[in-house]
mmCIF file of C-alpha atoms in Angstrom:
data_model
loop_
_atom_site.group_PDB
_atom_site.id
_atom_site.type_symbol
_atom_site.label_atom_id
_atom_site.label_comp_id
_atom_site.label_asym_id
_atom_site.label_seq_id
_atom_site.Cartn_x
_atom_site.Cartn_y
_atom_site.Cartn_z
ATOM 1 C CA THR A 1 14.653 -31.153 -24.968
ATOM 2 C CA LEU A 2 13.006 -30.112 -21.549
ATOM 3 C CA PRO A 3 10.075 -31.647 -19.732
ATOM 4 C CA PRO A 4 6.213 -31.073 -21.008
ATOM 5 C CA THR A 5 5.977 -29.069 -18.657
ATOM 6 C CA GLN A 6 9.017 -27.970 -18.283
ATOM 7 C CA ASN A 7 7.931 -26.737 -21.911
ATOM 8 C CA ILE A 8 4.197 -25.697 -21.163
ATOM 9 C CA ALA A 9 5.723 -23.629 -18.777
ATOM 10 C CA PHE A 10 8.658 -21.327 -21.217
ATOM 11 C CA GLY A 11 5.890 -21.566 -23.844
ATOM 12 C CA PHE A 12 3.875 -19.281 -21.353
ATOM 13 C CA LEU A 13 6.761 -17.458 -20.393
ATOM 14 C CA ARG A 14 6.983 -15.744 -23.901
ATOM 15 C CA ALA A 15 3.329 -15.994 -25.025
ATOM 16 C CA GLY A 16 2.820 -13.218 -22.460
ATOM 17 C CA TRP A 17 3.331 -14.518 -18.419
ATOM 18 C CA THR A 18 6.583 -12.059 -19.099
ATOM 19 C CA ASN A 19 8.413 -9.211 -21.717
ATOM 20 C CA THR A 20 11.606 -9.960 -21.232
ATOM 21 C CA TYR A 21 12.924 -10.941 -24.406
ATOM 22 C CA GLN A 22 12.188 -7.384 -25.472
ATOM 23 C CA LYS A 23 16.048 -4.959 -24.294
ATOM 24 C CA TRP A 24 14.467 -3.790 -21.301
ATOM 25 C CA PRO A 25 13.304 -4.380 -17.998
ATOM 26 C CA GLN A 26 9.466 -4.438 -18.023
ATOM 27 C CA ILE A 27 6.981 -3.754 -15.144
ATOM 28 C CA ALA A 28 5.456 -7.619 -13.351
ATOM 29 C CA ASN A 29 2.936 -9.500 -15.347
ATOM 30 C CA PRO A 30 -0.385 -8.428 -12.796
ATOM 31 C CA LYS A 31 -0.960 -12.117 -13.398
ATOM 32 C CA LEU A 32 2.132 -12.459 -10.618
ATOM 33 C CA ALA A 33 2.349 -9.117 -8.785
ATOM 34 C CA THR A 34 -0.863 -7.440 -8.409
ATOM 35 C CA ASN A 35 -1.263 -4.095 -6.735
ATOM 36 C CA ASN A 36 1.970 -3.099 -8.458
ATOM 37 C CA PRO A 37 3.407 -0.557 -8.150
ATOM 38 C CA THR A 38 2.921 0.505 -4.473
ATOM 39 C CA LEU A 39 3.354 3.095 -2.743
ATOM 40 C CA THR A 40 6.861 2.706 -2.468
ATOM 41 C CA THR A 41 7.905 -0.891 -4.260
ATOM 42 C CA ILE A 42 8.477 -1.544 -8.229
ATOM 43 C CA ALA A 43 7.824 -5.310 -8.698
ATOM 44 C CA LEU A 44 10.020 -5.933 -12.303
ATOM 45 C CA GLU A 45 10.346 -9.611 -13.863
ATOM 46 C CA LYS A 46 12.910 -10.403 -14.507
ATOM 47 C CA PRO A 47 15.821 -11.128 -17.495
ATOM 48 C CA PHE A 48 14.652 -14.524 -18.689
ATOM 49 C CA CYS A 49 17.076 -15.225 -22.647
ATOM 50 C CA VAL A 50 17.757 -10.733 -22.733
ATOM 51 C CA PHE A 51 21.415 -12.477 -21.499
ATOM 52 C CA ASP A 52 22.941 -15.647 -24.032
ATOM 53 C CA ASP A 53 25.409 -16.007 -21.664
ATOM 54 C CA SER A 54 22.632 -16.540 -19.838
ATOM 55 C CA LEU A 55 22.885 -20.268 -20.984
ATOM 56 C CA SER A 56 26.508 -20.290 -20.478
ATOM 57 C CA PRO A 57 27.004 -23.464 -16.816
ATOM 58 C CA GLY A 58 28.984 -22.557 -14.553
ATOM 59 C CA SER A 59 29.728 -19.160 -15.546
ATOM 60 C CA SER A 60 30.629 -15.972 -13.731
ATOM 61 C CA TYR A 61 27.820 -13.013 -14.605
ATOM 62 C CA VAL A 62 25.867 -11.970 -12.072
ATOM 63 C CA VAL A 63 23.071 -9.528 -13.301
ATOM 64 C CA TYR A 64 23.465 -6.364 -11.771
ATOM 65 C CA LEU A 65 19.901 -3.220 -12.363
ATOM 66 C CA TYR A 66 20.167 0.309 -11.691
ATOM 67 C CA ALA A 67 17.197 2.514 -11.122
ATOM 68 C CA MET A 68 17.690 5.672 -11.186
ATOM 69 C CA ALA A 69 14.667 8.971 -11.101
ATOM 70 C CA ASP A 70 13.345 10.116 -14.007
ATOM 71 C CA SER A 71 13.593 13.357 -13.767
ATOM 72 C CA ALA A 72 17.468 12.633 -13.152
ATOM 73 C CA SER A 73 17.611 11.337 -16.988
ATOM 74 C CA THR A 74 18.902 14.785 -18.202
ATOM 75 C CA VAL A 75 21.394 15.252 -15.868
ATOM 76 C CA SER A 76 22.757 11.095 -16.703
ATOM 77 C CA SER A 77 22.436 7.737 -17.746
ATOM 78 C CA ALA A 78 25.366 6.374 -17.401
ATOM 79 C CA VAL A 79 26.689 3.649 -15.347
ATOM 80 C CA THR A 80 29.270 2.483 -16.419
ATOM 81 C CA ASP A 81 33.165 4.091 -15.540
ATOM 82 C CA ASN A 82 34.958 4.518 -18.872
ATOM 83 C CA SER A 83 36.856 1.320 -18.554
ATOM 84 C CA SER A 84 33.493 -0.746 -18.491
ATOM 85 C CA LYS A 85 33.994 -0.772 -15.474
ATOM 86 C CA PRO A 86 29.759 -0.581 -13.111
ATOM 87 C CA LEU A 87 29.410 2.594 -11.066
ATOM 88 C CA ASN A 88 29.079 1.209 -8.056
ATOM 89 C CA THR A 89 27.161 4.216 -6.800
ATOM 90 C CA THR A 90 24.297 3.957 -3.675
ATOM 91 C CA PHE A 91 20.624 5.536 -2.856
ATOM 92 C CA GLN A 92 22.373 7.912 -0.292
ATOM 93 C CA ASP A 93 24.856 9.228 -3.225
ATOM 94 C CA THR A 94 22.571 10.140 -5.860
ATOM 95 C CA ASN A 95 19.491 11.065 -2.822
ATOM 96 C CA GLY A 96 17.035 8.526 -4.229
ATOM 97 C CA GLY A 97 18.353 7.868 -7.777
ATOM 98 C CA GLN A 98 17.104 11.758 -8.175
ATOM 99 C CA LEU A 99 20.905 12.753 -9.033
ATOM 100 C CA GLY A 100 21.293 9.594 -10.848
ATOM 101 C CA PRO A 101 21.509 6.182 -10.930
ATOM 102 C CA TYR A 102 22.194 3.917 -8.215
ATOM 103 C CA ARG A 103 22.737 0.492 -8.056
ATOM 104 C CA ALA A 104 19.449 -1.302 -6.321
ATOM 105 C CA ALA A 105 20.416 -4.651 -6.942
ATOM 106 C CA LEU A 106 22.480 -8.118 -7.958
ATOM 107 C CA PHE A 107 21.613 -11.361 -8.131
ATOM 108 C CA ASN A 108 22.161 -15.174 -10.456
ATOM 109 C CA VAL A 109 20.800 -14.142 -13.952
ATOM 110 C CA PRO A 110 17.648 -16.216 -14.730
ATOM 111 C CA ASN A 111 17.640 -19.731 -15.739
ATOM 112 C CA CYS A 112 16.674 -19.810 -19.512
ATOM 113 C CA VAL A 113 17.739 -23.029 -20.154
ATOM 114 C CA SER A 114 15.538 -24.962 -16.973
ATOM 115 C CA PRO A 115 13.037 -22.229 -15.425
ATOM 116 C CA PRO A 116 11.034 -21.883 -13.131
ATOM 117 C CA LEU A 117 7.182 -25.110 -13.896
ATOM 118 C CA LEU A 118 4.195 -23.710 -13.761
ATOM 119 C CA ALA A 119 2.079 -25.549 -12.529
ATOM 120 C CA ASP A 120 4.070 -25.336 -9.263
ATOM 121 C CA VAL A 121 2.675 -21.194 -9.049
ATOM 122 C CA VAL A 122 -0.958 -23.220 -8.249
ATOM 123 C CA ASN A 123 1.281 -25.036 -5.545
ATOM 124 C CA VAL A 124 0.660 -22.583 -2.270
ATOM 125 C CA LYS A 125 4.112 -23.615 -0.599
ATOM 126 C CA LYS A 126 6.307 -23.233 -4.148
ATOM 127 C CA VAL A 127 4.820 -20.037 -5.265
ATOM 128 C CA SER A 128 6.681 -17.433 -3.556
ATOM 129 C CA ASP A 129 10.103 -19.452 -4.384
ATOM 130 C CA VAL A 130 8.702 -18.947 -8.254
ATOM 131 C CA LEU A 131 7.410 -15.725 -7.925
ATOM 132 C CA LYS A 132 11.342 -14.952 -6.146
ATOM 133 C CA GLN A 133 12.545 -16.929 -9.303
ATOM 134 C CA TYR A 134 10.639 -14.746 -11.825
ATOM 135 C CA LEU A 135 10.487 -11.569 -10.477
ATOM 136 C CA PHE A 136 12.497 -8.501 -8.801
ATOM 137 C CA ARG A 137 10.806 -6.147 -6.725
ATOM 138 C CA VAL A 138 12.127 -2.455 -6.359
ATOM 139 C CA GLY A 139 12.937 -1.557 -3.267
ATOM 140 C CA ASP A 140 11.739 -4.394 -1.030
ATOM 141 C CA ASP A 141 14.523 -3.202 1.433
ATOM 142 C CA VAL A 142 13.540 -1.353 4.828
ATOM 143 C CA THR A 143 16.402 -1.910 7.164
ATOM 144 C CA CYS A 144 19.047 -1.132 4.468
ATOM 145 C CA LEU A 145 19.821 2.025 4.677
ATOM 146 C CA TYR A 146 20.043 2.027 8.568
ATOM 147 C CA ASP A 147 22.435 -0.004 9.294
ATOM 148 C CA PRO A 148 25.819 0.576 8.738
ATOM 149 C CA ASN A 149 27.133 -3.000 8.028
ATOM 150 C CA PHE A 150 24.825 -3.859 5.816
ATOM 151 C CA PRO A 151 26.322 -5.460 3.118
ATOM 152 C CA GLY A 152 25.851 -5.470 -0.734
ATOM 153 C CA ALA A 153 23.522 -2.996 -2.053
ATOM 154 C CA CYS A 154 20.735 -0.855 -1.248
ATOM 155 C CA ASN A 155 17.225 -1.692 -2.269
ATOM 156 C CA PRO A 156 15.320 0.552 -0.323
ATOM 157 C CA PRO A 157 11.709 1.820 -1.304
ATOM 158 C CA LEU A 158 11.151 4.432 -3.092
ATOM 159 C CA ALA A 159 9.141 7.500 -3.611
ATOM 160 C CA GLU A 160 5.291 8.366 -3.568
ATOM 161 C CA ASP A 161 4.045 9.180 -6.305
ATOM 162 C CA THR A 162 7.772 9.452 -8.201
ATOM 163 C CA THR A 163 8.359 8.000 -11.786
ATOM 164 C CA TYR A 164 11.624 6.099 -11.960
ATOM 165 C CA ARG A 165 12.827 4.412 -14.950
ATOM 166 C CA PHE A 166 15.306 0.973 -14.742
ATOM 167 C CA LYS A 167 18.511 -1.033 -16.463
ATOM 168 C CA TYR A 168 20.011 -4.527 -16.071
ATOM 169 C CA LEU A 169 23.154 -4.520 -16.504
ATOM 170 C CA LEU A 170 25.254 -8.589 -17.335
ATOM 171 C CA VAL A 171 28.593 -7.992 -15.043
ATOM 172 C CA ASP A 172 31.675 -10.517 -15.186
ATOM 173 C CA LEU A 173 32.851 -11.022 -11.909
ATOM 174 C CA VAL A 174 35.970 -12.484 -12.493
ATOM 175 C CA ALA A 175 36.756 -9.220 -15.125
ATOM 176 C CA GLY A 176 34.594 -6.861 -12.860
ATOM 177 C CA VAL A 177 33.919 -5.585 -16.940
ATOM 178 C CA VAL A 178 29.781 -4.866 -18.627
ATOM 179 C CA LYS A 179 29.321 -8.035 -20.817
ATOM 180 C CA ASP A 180 26.331 -6.422 -21.967
ATOM 181 C CA GLN A 181 23.364 -4.386 -20.610
ATOM 182 C CA THR A 182 19.874 -3.869 -21.584
ATOM 183 C CA LEU A 183 17.445 -0.898 -22.706
ATOM 184 C CA TRP A 184 16.115 1.764 -19.930
ATOM 185 C CA SER A 185 13.147 1.030 -19.105
ATOM 186 C CA ASP A 186 9.749 2.838 -19.495
ATOM 187 C CA PRO A 187 8.873 5.661 -16.852
ATOM 188 C CA MET A 188 7.026 3.360 -14.130
ATOM 189 C CA LYS A 189 5.422 5.913 -11.666
ATOM 190 C CA THR A 190 4.811 4.458 -7.826
ATOM 191 C CA ARG A 191 1.217 5.244 -6.023
ATOM 192 C CA ARG A 192 0.433 8.207 -3.988
ATOM 193 C CA VAL A 193 -1.366 8.492 -0.908
ATOM 194 C CA LYS A 194 -5.407 9.176 -1.426
ATOM 195 C CA GLN A 195 -6.635 12.312 -0.533
ATOM 196 C CA THR A 196 -8.830 11.875 2.208
ATOM 197 C CA SER A 197 -11.869 13.827 0.052
ATOM 198 C CA THR A 198 -10.784 11.174 -2.851
ATOM 199 C CA ILE A 199 -11.851 8.579 -0.675
ATOM 200 C CA ASP A 200 -14.931 6.589 -0.884
ATOM 201 C CA THR A 201 -16.277 5.908 2.112
ATOM 202 C CA TRP A 202 -19.329 2.803 2.999
ATOM 203 C CA PRO A 203 -22.289 3.456 2.295
ATOM 204 C CA GLY A 204 -22.980 6.451 -0.130
ATOM 205 C CA ARG A 205 -19.248 7.048 -1.418
ATOM 206 C CA ARG A 206 -19.859 10.343 0.791
ATOM 207 C CA SER A 207 -15.988 12.141 1.371
ATOM 208 C CA GLY A 208 -13.894 13.294 4.393
ATOM 209 C CA GLY A 209 -15.756 16.805 4.698
ATOM 210 C CA MET A 210 -19.128 15.176 4.808
ATOM 211 C CA ILE A 211 -18.268 11.882 7.506
ATOM 212 C CA VAL A 212 -17.674 14.596 9.874
ATOM 213 C CA ILE A 213 -20.632 17.232 9.693
ATOM 214 C CA THR A 214 -22.192 13.641 9.958
ATOM 215 C CA SER A 215 -20.977 13.449 13.172
ATOM 216 C CA ILE A 216 -21.579 16.775 14.178
ATOM 217 C CA LEU A 217 -25.137 16.542 13.288
ATOM 218 C CA SER A 218 -25.560 13.584 14.656
ATOM 219 C CA THR A 219 -23.825 14.739 18.908
ATOM 220 C CA LEU A 220 -26.097 17.867 18.099
ATOM 221 C CA ILE A 221 -29.690 15.873 17.284
ATOM 222 C CA PHE A 222 -28.803 13.531 20.464
ATOM 223 C CA LEU A 223 -28.201 16.339 22.361
ATOM 224 C CA LEU A 224 -31.775 18.020 21.716
ATOM 225 C CA VAL A 225 -33.134 13.935 22.523
ATOM 226 C CA VAL A 226 -31.531 14.521 26.310
ATOM 227 C CA GLY A 227 -32.888 18.261 26.602
ATOM 228 C CA PHE A 228 -36.311 17.451 25.583
ATOM 229 C CA LEU A 229 -36.167 14.168 27.450
ATOM 230 C CA ALA A 230 -35.578 15.867 31.070
ATOM 231 C CA SER A 231 -37.826 18.699 30.166
ATOM 232 C CA ILE A 232 -40.339 16.140 30.187
ATOM 233 C CA PHE A 233 -38.730 15.151 33.278
ATOM 234 C CA PHE A 234 -38.826 18.027 35.614
ATOM 235 C CA PHE A 235 -42.270 19.164 33.908
ATOM 236 C CA VAL A 236 -43.598 15.860 35.924
ATOM 237 C CA MET A 237 -42.399 15.919 38.635
ATOM 238 C CA ALA A 238 -43.477 20.058 39.588
ATOM 239 C CA SER A 239 -47.023 19.435 38.001
ATOM 240 C CA GLY A 240 -47.134 16.615 41.036
ATOM 241 C CA GLU A 241 -45.895 18.301 43.943
ATOM 242 C CA THR A 242 -48.556 21.319 41.939
ATOM 243 C CA SER A 243 -51.556 18.606 43.096
ATOM 244 C CA THR A 244 -50.037 17.410 46.550
ATOM 245 C CA GLU A 245 -50.582 20.853 47.592
ATOM 246 C CA THR A 246 -54.113 21.904 45.939
ATOM 247 C CA THR A 247 -55.075 18.728 47.778
ATOM 248 C CA HIS A 248 -53.799 18.796 51.521
ATOM 249 C CA ALA A 249 -56.065 22.649 51.179
ATOM 250 C CA SER A 250 -58.849 21.544 50.197
ATOM 251 C CA GLN A 251 -58.548 18.211 53.468
ATOM 252 C CA THR A 252 -58.699 21.882 55.442
ATOM 253 C CA THR A 253 -61.395 23.689 53.515
ATOM 254 C CA GLN A 254 -63.598 20.969 54.252
ATOM 255 C CA GLN A 255 -62.406 19.917 57.919
ATOM 256 C CA ALA A 256 -62.617 24.194 58.885
ATOM 257 C CA VAL A 257 -66.993 24.107 57.798
ATOM 258 C CA PRO A 258 -68.289 21.234 59.455
ATOM 259 C CA ARG A 259 -66.259 23.475 63.389
ATOM 260 C CA SER A 260 -68.035 26.590 62.194
ATOM 261 C CA GLN A 261 -72.256 25.301 61.779
ATOM 262 C CA ASP A 262 -71.381 23.818 65.708
ATOM 263 C CA SER A 263 -70.656 27.689 66.653
ATOM 264 C CA SER A 264 -74.044 28.684 65.429
ATOM 265 C CA GLU A 265 -76.350 25.951 66.742
ATOM 266 C CA GLY A 266 -74.890 27.102 70.032
ATOM 267 C CA VAL A 267 -75.010 30.159 69.887
ATOM 268 C CA ASN A 268 -79.364 29.794 68.892
ATOM 269 C CA GLN A 269 -79.116 27.169 71.728
#
């Protein structure tokens, strides 16, 4: 019997936190993984209580995760050979899943008897570990493709705006054969980059084109204002120079008049 807190967690898990009781991979519940899918990743729920061997303590089983582009399902979706051994196809071998399924990851069988505690999800120090136990993010490794000595399965970023399917396999490491497997998942599509014309901007939800036009008009208005101020400045300067010349001419005339009168008086005398 599970402790009360684990019973609550597991009951909530069954009630809606995860749907992996169905025999195919499920996309992560939004309560556990926000912003999912992204441009290059898709978070899946691990197969809790899907495989009976998960109840066997110390078993030699592990879970293999295979991924493929949805368009490749019409070519081949086989993940085992004729002797029930799992295929070792890689991301490079299948052109990123476009030519068939590739092995994206392997991990331990989730513990169905003792799942993570629900109370730990709200604990900042433990939430990361809890999510790692519940979820697996496909496309989360950005370095494995460029490391020739990378061990294990390579899980590189997925292609944007592309539909994928996923499958879990229960593999016996000792015998090297597949013990059980799920069905292929429903199609799951990565997001695509938004075009500039569709980006909402603040304020007024202006498009990229409107922003460019607004910038150009603002520049033109600025230049007009600068030109207007410059014309006023030159007008004032020109007016000042004209006023000075007029005043000087007036004073010269006033000084010349008395001299003419003095000359007239001298003649009369």
